[in-house]
Coordinates of C-alpha atoms in Angstrom, one line a residue:
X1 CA -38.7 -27.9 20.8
X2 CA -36.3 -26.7 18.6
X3 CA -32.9 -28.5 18.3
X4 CA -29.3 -27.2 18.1
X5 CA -29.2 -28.4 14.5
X6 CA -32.4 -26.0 13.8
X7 CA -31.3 -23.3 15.6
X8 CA -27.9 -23.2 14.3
X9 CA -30.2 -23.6 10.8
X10 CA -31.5 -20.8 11.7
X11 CA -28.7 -18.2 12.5
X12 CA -26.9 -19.3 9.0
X13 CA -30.1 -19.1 7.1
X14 CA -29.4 -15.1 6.7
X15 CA -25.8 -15.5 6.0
X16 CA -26.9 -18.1 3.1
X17 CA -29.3 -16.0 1.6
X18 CA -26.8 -12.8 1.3
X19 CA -24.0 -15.4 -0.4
X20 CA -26.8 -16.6 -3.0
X21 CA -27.6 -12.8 -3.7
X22 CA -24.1 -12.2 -4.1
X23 CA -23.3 -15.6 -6.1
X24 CA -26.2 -14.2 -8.5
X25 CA -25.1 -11.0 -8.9
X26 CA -21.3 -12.1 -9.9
X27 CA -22.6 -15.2 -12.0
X28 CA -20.2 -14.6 -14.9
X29 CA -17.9 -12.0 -13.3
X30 CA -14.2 -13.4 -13.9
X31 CA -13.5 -13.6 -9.6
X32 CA -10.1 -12.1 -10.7
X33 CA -11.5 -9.1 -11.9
X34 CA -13.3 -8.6 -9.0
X35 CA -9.8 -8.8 -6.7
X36 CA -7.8 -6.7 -9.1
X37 CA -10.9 -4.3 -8.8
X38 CA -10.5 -4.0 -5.4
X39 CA -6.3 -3.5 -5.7
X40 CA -7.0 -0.4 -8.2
X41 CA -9.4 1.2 -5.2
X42 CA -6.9 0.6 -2.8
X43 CA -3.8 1.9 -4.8
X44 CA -6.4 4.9 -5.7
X45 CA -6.8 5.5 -2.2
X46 CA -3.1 5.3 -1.4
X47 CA -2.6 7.3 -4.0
X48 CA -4.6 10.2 -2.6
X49 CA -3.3 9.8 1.1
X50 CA 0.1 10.1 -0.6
X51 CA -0.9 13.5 -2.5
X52 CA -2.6 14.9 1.1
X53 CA 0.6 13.7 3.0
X54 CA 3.3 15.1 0.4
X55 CA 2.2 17.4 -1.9
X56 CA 1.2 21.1 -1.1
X57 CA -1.8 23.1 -0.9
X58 CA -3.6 23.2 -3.9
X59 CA -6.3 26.0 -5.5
X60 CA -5.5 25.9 -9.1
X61 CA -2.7 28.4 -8.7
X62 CA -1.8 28.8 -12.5
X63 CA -5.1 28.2 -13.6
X64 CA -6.1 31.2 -12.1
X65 CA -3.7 33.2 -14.1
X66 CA -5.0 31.9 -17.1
X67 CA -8.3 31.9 -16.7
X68 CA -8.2 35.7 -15.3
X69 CA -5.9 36.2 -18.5
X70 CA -8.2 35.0 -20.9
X71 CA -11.1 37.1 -19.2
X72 CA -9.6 40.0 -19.2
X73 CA -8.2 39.6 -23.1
X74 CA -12.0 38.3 -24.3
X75 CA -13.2 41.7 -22.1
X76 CA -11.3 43.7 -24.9
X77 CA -7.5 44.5 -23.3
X78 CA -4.7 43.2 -24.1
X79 CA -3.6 40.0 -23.2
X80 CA 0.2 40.2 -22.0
X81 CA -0.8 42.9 -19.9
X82 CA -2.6 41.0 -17.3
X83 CA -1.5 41.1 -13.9
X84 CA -3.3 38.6 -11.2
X85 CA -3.9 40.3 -8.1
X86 CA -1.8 39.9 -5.2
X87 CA 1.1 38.7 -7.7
X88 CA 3.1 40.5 -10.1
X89 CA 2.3 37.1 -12.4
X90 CA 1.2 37.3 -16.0
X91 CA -0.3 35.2 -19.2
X92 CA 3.6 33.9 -20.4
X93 CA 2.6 31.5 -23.3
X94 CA 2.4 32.1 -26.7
X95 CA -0.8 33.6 -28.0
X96 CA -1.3 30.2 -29.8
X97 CA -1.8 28.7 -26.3
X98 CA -3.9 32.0 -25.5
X99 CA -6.5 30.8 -28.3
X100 CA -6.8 27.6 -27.1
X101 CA -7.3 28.7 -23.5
X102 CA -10.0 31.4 -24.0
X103 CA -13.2 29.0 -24.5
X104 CA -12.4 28.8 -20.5
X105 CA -13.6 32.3 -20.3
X106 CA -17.4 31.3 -20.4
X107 CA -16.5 29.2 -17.5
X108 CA -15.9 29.9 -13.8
X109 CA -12.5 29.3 -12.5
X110 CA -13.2 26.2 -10.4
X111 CA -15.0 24.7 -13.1
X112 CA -12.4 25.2 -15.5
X113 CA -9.7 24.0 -13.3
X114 CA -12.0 20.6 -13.1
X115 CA -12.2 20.6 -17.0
X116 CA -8.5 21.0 -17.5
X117 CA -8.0 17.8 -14.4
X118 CA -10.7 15.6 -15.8
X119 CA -8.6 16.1 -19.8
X120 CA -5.0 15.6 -17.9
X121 CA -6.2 12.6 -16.8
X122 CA -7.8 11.2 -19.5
X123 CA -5.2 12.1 -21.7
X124 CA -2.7 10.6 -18.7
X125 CA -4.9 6.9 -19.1
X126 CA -4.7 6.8 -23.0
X127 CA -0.7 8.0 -22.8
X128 CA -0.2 5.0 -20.2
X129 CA -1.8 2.9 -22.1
X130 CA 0.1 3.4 -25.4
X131 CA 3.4 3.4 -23.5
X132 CA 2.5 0.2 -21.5
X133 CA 0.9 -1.5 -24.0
X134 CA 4.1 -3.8 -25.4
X135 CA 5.1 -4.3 -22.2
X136 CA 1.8 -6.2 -20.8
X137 CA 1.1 -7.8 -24.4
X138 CA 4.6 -9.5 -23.6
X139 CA 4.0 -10.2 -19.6
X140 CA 0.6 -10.9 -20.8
X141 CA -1.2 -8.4 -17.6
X142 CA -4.5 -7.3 -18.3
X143 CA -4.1 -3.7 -20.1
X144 CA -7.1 -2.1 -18.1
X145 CA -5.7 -3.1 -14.9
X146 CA -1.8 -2.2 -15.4
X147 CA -3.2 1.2 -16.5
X148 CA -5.8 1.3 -13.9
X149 CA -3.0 1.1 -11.6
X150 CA -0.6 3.3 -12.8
X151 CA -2.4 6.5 -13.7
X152 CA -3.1 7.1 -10.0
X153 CA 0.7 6.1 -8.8
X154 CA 1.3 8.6 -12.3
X155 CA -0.5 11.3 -10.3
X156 CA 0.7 11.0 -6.4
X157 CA 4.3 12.0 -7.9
X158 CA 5.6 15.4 -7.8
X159 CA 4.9 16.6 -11.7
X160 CA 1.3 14.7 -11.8
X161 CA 0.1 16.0 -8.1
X162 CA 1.4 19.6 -9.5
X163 CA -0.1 19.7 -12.9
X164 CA -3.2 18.8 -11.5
X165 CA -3.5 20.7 -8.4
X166 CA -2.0 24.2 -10.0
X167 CA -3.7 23.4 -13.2
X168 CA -1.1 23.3 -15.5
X169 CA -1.1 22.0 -18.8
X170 CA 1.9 19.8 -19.3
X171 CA 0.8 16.3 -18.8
X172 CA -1.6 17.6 -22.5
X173 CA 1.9 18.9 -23.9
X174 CA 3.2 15.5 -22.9
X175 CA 0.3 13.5 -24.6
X176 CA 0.6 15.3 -27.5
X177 CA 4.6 14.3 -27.8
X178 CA 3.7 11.0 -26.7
X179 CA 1.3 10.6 -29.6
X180 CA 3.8 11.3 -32.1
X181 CA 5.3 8.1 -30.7
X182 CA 2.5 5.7 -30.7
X183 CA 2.6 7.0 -34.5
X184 CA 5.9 6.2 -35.3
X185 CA 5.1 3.1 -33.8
X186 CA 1.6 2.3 -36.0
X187 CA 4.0 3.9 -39.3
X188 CA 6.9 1.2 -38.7
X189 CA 4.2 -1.2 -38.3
X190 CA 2.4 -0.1 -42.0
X191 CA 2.0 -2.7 -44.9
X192 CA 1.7 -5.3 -42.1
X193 CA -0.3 -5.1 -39.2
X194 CA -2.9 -2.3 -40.9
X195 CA -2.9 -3.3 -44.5
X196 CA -6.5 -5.0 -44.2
X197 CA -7.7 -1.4 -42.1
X198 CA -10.8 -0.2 -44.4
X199 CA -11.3 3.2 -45.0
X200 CA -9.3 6.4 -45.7
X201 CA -9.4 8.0 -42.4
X202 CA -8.7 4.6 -40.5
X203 CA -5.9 4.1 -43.0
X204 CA -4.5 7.4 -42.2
X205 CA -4.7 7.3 -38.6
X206 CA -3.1 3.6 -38.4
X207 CA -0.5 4.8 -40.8
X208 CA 1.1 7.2 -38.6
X209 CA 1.5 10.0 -41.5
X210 CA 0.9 12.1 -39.3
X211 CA 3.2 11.8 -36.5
X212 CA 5.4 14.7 -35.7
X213 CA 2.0 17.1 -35.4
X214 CA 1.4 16.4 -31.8
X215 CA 5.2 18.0 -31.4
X216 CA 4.4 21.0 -33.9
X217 CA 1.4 21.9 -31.7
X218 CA 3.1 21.3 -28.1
X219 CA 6.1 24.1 -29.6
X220 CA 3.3 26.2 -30.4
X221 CA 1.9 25.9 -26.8
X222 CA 5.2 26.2 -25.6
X223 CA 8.6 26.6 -27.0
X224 CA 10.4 23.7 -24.9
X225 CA 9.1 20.9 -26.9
X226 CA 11.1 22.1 -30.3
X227 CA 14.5 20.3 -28.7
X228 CA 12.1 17.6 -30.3
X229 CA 12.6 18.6 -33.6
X230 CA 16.0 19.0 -33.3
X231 CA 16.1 15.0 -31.9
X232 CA 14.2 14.4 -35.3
X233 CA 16.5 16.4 -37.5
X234 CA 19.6 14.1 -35.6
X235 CA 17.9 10.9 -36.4
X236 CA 17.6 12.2 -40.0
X237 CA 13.4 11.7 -39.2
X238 CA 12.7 13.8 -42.3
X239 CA 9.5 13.8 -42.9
X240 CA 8.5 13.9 -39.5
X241 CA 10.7 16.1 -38.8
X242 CA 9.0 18.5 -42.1
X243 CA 5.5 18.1 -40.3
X244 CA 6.5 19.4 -37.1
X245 CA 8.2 22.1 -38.5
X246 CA 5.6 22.7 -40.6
X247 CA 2.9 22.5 -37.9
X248 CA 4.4 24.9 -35.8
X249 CA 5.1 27.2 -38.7
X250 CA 1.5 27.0 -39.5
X251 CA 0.1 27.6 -36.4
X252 CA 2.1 30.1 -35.5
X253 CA 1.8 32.3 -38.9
X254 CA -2.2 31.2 -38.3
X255 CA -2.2 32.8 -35.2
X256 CA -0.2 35.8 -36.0
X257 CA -3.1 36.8 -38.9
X258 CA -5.8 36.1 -35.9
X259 CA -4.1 38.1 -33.5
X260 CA -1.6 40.1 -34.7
X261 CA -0.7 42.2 -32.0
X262 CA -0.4 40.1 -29.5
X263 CA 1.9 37.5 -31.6
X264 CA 4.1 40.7 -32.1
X265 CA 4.1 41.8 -28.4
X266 CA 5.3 37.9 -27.4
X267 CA 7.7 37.3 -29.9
X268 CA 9.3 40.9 -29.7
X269 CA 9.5 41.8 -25.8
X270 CA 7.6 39.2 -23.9
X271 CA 9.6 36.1 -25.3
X272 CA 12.6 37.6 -23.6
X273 CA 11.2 38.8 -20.2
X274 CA 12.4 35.7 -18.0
X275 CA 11.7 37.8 -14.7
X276 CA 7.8 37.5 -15.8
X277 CA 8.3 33.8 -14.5
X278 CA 10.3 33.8 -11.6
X279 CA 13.8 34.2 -9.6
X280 CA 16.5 31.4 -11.0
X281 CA 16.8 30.2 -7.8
X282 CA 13.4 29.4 -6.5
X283 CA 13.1 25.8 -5.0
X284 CA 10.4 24.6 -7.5
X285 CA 12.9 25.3 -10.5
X286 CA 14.9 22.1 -10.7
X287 CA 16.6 22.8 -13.8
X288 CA 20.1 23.1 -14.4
X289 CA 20.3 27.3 -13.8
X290 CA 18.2 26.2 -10.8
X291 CA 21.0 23.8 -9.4
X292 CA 23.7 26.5 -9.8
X293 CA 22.1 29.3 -8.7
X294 CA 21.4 27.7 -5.4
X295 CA 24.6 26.4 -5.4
X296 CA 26.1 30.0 -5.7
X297 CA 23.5 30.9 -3.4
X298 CA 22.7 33.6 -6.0
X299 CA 19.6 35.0 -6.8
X300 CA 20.7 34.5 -10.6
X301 CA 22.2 32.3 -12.7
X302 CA 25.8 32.3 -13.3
X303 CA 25.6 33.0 -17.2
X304 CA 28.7 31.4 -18.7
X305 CA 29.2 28.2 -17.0
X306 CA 25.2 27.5 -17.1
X307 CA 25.9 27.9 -20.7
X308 CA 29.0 25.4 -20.5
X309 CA 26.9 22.6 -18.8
X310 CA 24.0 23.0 -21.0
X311 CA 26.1 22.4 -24.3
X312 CA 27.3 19.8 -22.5
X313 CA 24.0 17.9 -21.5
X314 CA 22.3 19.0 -24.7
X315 CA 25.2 17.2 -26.9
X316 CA 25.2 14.2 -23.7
X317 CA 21.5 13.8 -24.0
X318 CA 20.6 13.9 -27.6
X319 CA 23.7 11.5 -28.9
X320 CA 22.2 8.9 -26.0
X321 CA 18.4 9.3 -27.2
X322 CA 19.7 9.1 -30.6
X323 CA 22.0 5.6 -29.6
X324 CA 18.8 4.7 -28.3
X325 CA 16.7 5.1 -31.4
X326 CA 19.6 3.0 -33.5
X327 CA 19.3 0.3 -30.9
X328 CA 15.3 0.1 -30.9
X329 CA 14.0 1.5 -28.2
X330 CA 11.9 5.1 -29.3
X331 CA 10.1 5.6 -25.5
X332 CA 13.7 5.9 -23.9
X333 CA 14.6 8.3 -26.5
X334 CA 12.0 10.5 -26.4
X335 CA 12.5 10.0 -22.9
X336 CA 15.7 11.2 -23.0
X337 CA 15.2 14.2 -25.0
X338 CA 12.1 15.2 -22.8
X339 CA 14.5 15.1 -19.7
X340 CA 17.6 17.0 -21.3
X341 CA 14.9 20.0 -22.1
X342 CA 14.1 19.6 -18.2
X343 CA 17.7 19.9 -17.5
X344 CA 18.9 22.7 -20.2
X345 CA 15.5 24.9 -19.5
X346 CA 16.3 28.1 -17.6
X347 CA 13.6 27.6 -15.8
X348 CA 11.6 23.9 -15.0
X349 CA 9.4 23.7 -12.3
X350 CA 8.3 20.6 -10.4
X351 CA 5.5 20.1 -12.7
X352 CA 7.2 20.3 -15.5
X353 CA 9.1 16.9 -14.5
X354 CA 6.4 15.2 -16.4
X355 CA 9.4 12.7 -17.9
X356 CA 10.3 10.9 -15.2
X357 CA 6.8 9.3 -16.0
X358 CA 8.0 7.1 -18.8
X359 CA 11.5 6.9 -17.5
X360 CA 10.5 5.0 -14.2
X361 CA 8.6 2.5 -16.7
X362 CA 12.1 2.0 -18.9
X363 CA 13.7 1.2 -15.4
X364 CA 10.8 -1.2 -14.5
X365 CA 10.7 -2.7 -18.2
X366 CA 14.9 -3.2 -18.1
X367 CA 14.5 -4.9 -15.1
X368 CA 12.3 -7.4 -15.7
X369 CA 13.5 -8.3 -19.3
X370 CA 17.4 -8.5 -17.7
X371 CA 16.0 -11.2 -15.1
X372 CA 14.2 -12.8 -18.3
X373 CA 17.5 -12.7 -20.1
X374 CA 18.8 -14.3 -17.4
X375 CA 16.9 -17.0 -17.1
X376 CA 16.8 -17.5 -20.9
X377 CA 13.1 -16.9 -21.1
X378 CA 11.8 -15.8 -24.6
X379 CA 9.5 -13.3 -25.2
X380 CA 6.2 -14.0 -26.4
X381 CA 6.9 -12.2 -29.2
X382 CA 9.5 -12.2 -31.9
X383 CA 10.4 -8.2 -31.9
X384 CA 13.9 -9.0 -29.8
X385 CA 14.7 -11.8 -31.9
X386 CA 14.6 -9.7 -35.3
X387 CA 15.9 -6.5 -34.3
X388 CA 18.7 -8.1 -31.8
X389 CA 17.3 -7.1 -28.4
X390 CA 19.1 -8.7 -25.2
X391 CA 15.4 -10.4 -24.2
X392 CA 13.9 -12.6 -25.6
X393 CA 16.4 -14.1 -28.3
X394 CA 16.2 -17.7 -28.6
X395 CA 19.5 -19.6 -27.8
X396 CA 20.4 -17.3 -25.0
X397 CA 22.8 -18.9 -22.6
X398 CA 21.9 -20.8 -19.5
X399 CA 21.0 -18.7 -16.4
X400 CA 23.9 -16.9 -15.5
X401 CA 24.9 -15.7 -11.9
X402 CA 22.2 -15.4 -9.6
X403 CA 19.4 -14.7 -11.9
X404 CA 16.8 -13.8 -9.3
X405 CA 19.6 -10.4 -8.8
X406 CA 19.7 -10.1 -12.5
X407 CA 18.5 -6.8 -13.6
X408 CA 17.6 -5.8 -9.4
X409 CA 19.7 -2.5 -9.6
X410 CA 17.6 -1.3 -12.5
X411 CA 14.4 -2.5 -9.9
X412 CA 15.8 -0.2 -7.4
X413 CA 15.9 2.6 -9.4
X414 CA 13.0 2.8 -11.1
X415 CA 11.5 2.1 -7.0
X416 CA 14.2 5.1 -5.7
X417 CA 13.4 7.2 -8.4
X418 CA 9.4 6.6 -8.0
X419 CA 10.3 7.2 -4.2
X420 CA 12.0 10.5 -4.5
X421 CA 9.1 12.0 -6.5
X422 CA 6.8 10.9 -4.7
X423 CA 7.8 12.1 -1.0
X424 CA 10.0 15.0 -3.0
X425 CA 12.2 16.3 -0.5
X426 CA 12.3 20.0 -1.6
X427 CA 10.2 21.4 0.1
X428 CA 10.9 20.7 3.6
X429 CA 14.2 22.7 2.5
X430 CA 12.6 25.4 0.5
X431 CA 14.3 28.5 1.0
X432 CA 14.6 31.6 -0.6
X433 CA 17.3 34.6 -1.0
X434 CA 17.9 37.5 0.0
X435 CA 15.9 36.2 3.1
X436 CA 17.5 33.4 3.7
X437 CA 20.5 31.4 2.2
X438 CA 19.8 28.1 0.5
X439 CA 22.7 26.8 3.0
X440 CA 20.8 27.3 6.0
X441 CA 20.3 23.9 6.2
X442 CA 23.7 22.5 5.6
X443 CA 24.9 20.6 2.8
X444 CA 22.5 17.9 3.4
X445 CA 19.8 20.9 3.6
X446 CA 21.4 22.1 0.3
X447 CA 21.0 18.6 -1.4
X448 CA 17.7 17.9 -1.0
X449 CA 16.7 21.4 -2.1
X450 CA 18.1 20.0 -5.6
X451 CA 17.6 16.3 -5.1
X452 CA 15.5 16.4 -8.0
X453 CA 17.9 18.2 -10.6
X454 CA 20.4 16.3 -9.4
X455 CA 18.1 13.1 -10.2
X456 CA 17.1 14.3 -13.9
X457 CA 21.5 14.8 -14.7
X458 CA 22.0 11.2 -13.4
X459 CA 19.2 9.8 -15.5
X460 CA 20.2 12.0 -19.2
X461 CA 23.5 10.6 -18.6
X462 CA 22.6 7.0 -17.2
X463 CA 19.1 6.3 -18.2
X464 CA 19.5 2.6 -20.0
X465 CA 17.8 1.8 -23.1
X466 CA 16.0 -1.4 -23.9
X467 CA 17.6 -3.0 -27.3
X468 CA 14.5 -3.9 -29.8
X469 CA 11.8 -3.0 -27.2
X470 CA 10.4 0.0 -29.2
X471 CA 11.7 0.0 -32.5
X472 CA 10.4 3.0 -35.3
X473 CA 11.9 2.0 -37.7
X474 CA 9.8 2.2 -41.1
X475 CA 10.0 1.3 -45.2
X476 CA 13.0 -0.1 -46.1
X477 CA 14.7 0.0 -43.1
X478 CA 12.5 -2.2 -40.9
X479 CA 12.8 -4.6 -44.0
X480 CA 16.2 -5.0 -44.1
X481 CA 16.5 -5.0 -40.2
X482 CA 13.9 -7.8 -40.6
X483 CA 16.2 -9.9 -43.4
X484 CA 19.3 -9.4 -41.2
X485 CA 17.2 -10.6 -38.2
X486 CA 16.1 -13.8 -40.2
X487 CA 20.0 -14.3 -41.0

């Protein structure tokens, strides 16, 4: 007969086999990988619970607009006068962005809506991972996984969930400004790090000449993005500055020999319909007219003081971004610059909010290199040291304070600001005049309606910059910032 040894022999012999198969099968898998695979599925997950709990109902609103747009131009009418049914919506971009939209026409509307999510998110991923990039090379995280996890936190917010589920192009306007960074960032890096790149094309690519494009073709697309140029004209940025200008100029008169009379319908009546977009004081716009028209309770924005407050956070938001630039830190002033058009833009809806993207990593990144500062830990690399960054100088003073609270306010914020647009409290007080006032709801009603203007003023005005964490600097001004570093 069989004893308790063999039968319990037995039962586990199953259970034994299944854990060799699966010892086989990860022989050589990194058991890390495997654990941080299973936290990007999880936070993916989240991540669409969070979108089905707090966004809205989405059908590819916009795209529809476009697509039927499009259709009807490449069927022989004429573009701007499209109408979608059952709205009194039209085609609103510059033909520019009209030409790169009709190859959609061949498609159906759900399929291009797909096309235009699949791109946004792979141009979200390559975006993230420029931006993050320093960050984990210093914390030394595993790019893939950092990324992995933040492109689906990127999208559960307000301006990724909206992009995607309208289908809206402004997380590919965002990657082609972001680009322009990542090549001021491989020019300041030229003679150095890419001097041993072979080839003419890999030479030119690595040697960022030809940053400032990706803004020229965004201001084609859409005229918002020039407050770009004007940030590069500030930072005297000449020659990026000439290629934007230039790009823009080019595509534009390109498009204008294409298709002429569209270019001249846009540019002479179309340009200066607003009402083609919307009321002032529709919920979804969180700009700046937005805020006071609500606050007026006014279908329209009041004209004069909008203007006084724009000059205001114009002059406010470009002398900070370019503070920021002098002190080393590019992302936060592009940042900064990408929020102040939010703000000064008569109209921004939610999706265009794409900014608060990169401005929630600044907050992060300040936090943890304050408590580093703090505890006198050096980076483990010698950018802070030569352009005079707070982290990771050597010789920094003994812990000071408590250091573990060091650098938590700038934790909370970027935590209270991921917060906010994630659960974005708009809409429960969405309200809309002459039907109903935007006070119907009190003055607590009447501040989450603009909770998220409210958030974009706070951070043009308070948004911290990181000395020496993204310096742009190129020729013979990153050599002499490197001599005076060494002195």
């Amino acid at each position: 007969m069989p004893t308790d040894v063999g039968r319990r022999a037995d039962r586990l012999a199953p259970i034994q086999r299944v854990t060799r198969g699966i010892d086989r099968v990860t022989r050589g898998i990194d058991r890390r990988n495997v654990v941080r695979g299973a936290i990007v599925a999880a936070v993916a997950y989240a991540a669409w619970l969070a979108i089905g709990t707090f966004g809205r109902p989405y059908n590819f609103f916009d795209m529809k607009i476009y697509h039927g747009a499009v259709v009807w131009w490449a069927s022989g009418h004429e573009l701007y006068e499209f109408i979608a049914p059952e709205t009194t919506l039209g085609f609103t971009y510059p033909p520019f962005a009209g030409l790169v939209m009709l190859p959609m026409a061949q498609l159906p509307i759900g399929a291009a809506g797909l096309v235009n999510a699949a791109a946004s998110i792979a141009a979200l991923a390559l975006v993230l991972a420029g931006l993050l990039r320093p960050i984990v090379d210093r914390l030394g995280w595993p790019l893939w996984f950092t990324v992995a996890l933040a492109v689906p936190l990127a999208v559960a917010i307000e301006p990724g969930r909206e992009t995607l589920g309208y289908g809206q192009v402004n997380i590919l306007l965002f990657a082609l400004i972001m680009a322009d960074l990542i090549g001021l960032r491989w020019r300041s890096r030229r003679g150095t790090h890419y001097a041993a790149t072979d080839g003419p094309l890999l030479r030119f690519i690595y040697g960022g000449a030809w940053a400032g494009a990706g803004i020229g073709l965004a201001t084609a697309v859409k005229l918002t993005p020039a407050l770009f140029i004007a940030y590069l004209l500030i930072t005297r940025q000449w020659r990026v500055a000439a290629t934007a200008i230039g790009t823009t100029i080019g595509v534009t008169l390109g498009t204008f020999a294409i298709v002429g009379d569209e270019s001249r319908t846009y540019f002479g009546s179309v340009l200066w319909q607003t009402e083609r977009v919307g009321a002032a004081d529709m919920t979804p716009n969180q700009s700046l007219a937005g805020l006071l028209a609500r606050l007026y309770d006014s279908i329209e924005t009041p004209g004069l003081l909008w203007l006084a407050f724009s000059v205001l956070v114009l002059a406010l938001g470009l002398s900070r971004a370019a503070s920021s630039r002098a002190d080393g830190d590019e992302l936060t002033a592009f940042t900064l610059v990408g929020l102040t058009a939010n703000v000064i833009s008569p109209i921004s809806w939610t999706h265009h909010l794409v900014w608060v993207i990169p401005a929630i990593i600044v907050l992060a990144d300040a936090a943890v290199r304050r408590r580093e500062a703090s505890r006198g830990m050096p980076q483990r690399t010698g950018q802070g040291a030569v352009f005079g960054g707070l982290p990771g100088v050597n010789g920094l003073r003994p812990p000071i304070w408590y250091p573990t609270l060091t650098g938590l306010r700038h934790g909370f914020a970027a935590i209270g600001l991921y917060l906010l647009f994630l659960i974005s409290p708009i809409w429960p007080y969405e309200h809309q005049l002459p039907e109903m006032s935007h006070y119907q709801d009190g003055l607590f009603g009447a501040l989450m309606e603009n909770s998220l203007a409210l958030a974009l003023i706070v951070l043009v005005a308070a948004l911290p910059w990181r000395p020496g964490a993204e310096p742009a600097f190129y020729g013979d001004r990153l050599a002499r910032a490197v001599v005076n570093g060494r002195r």
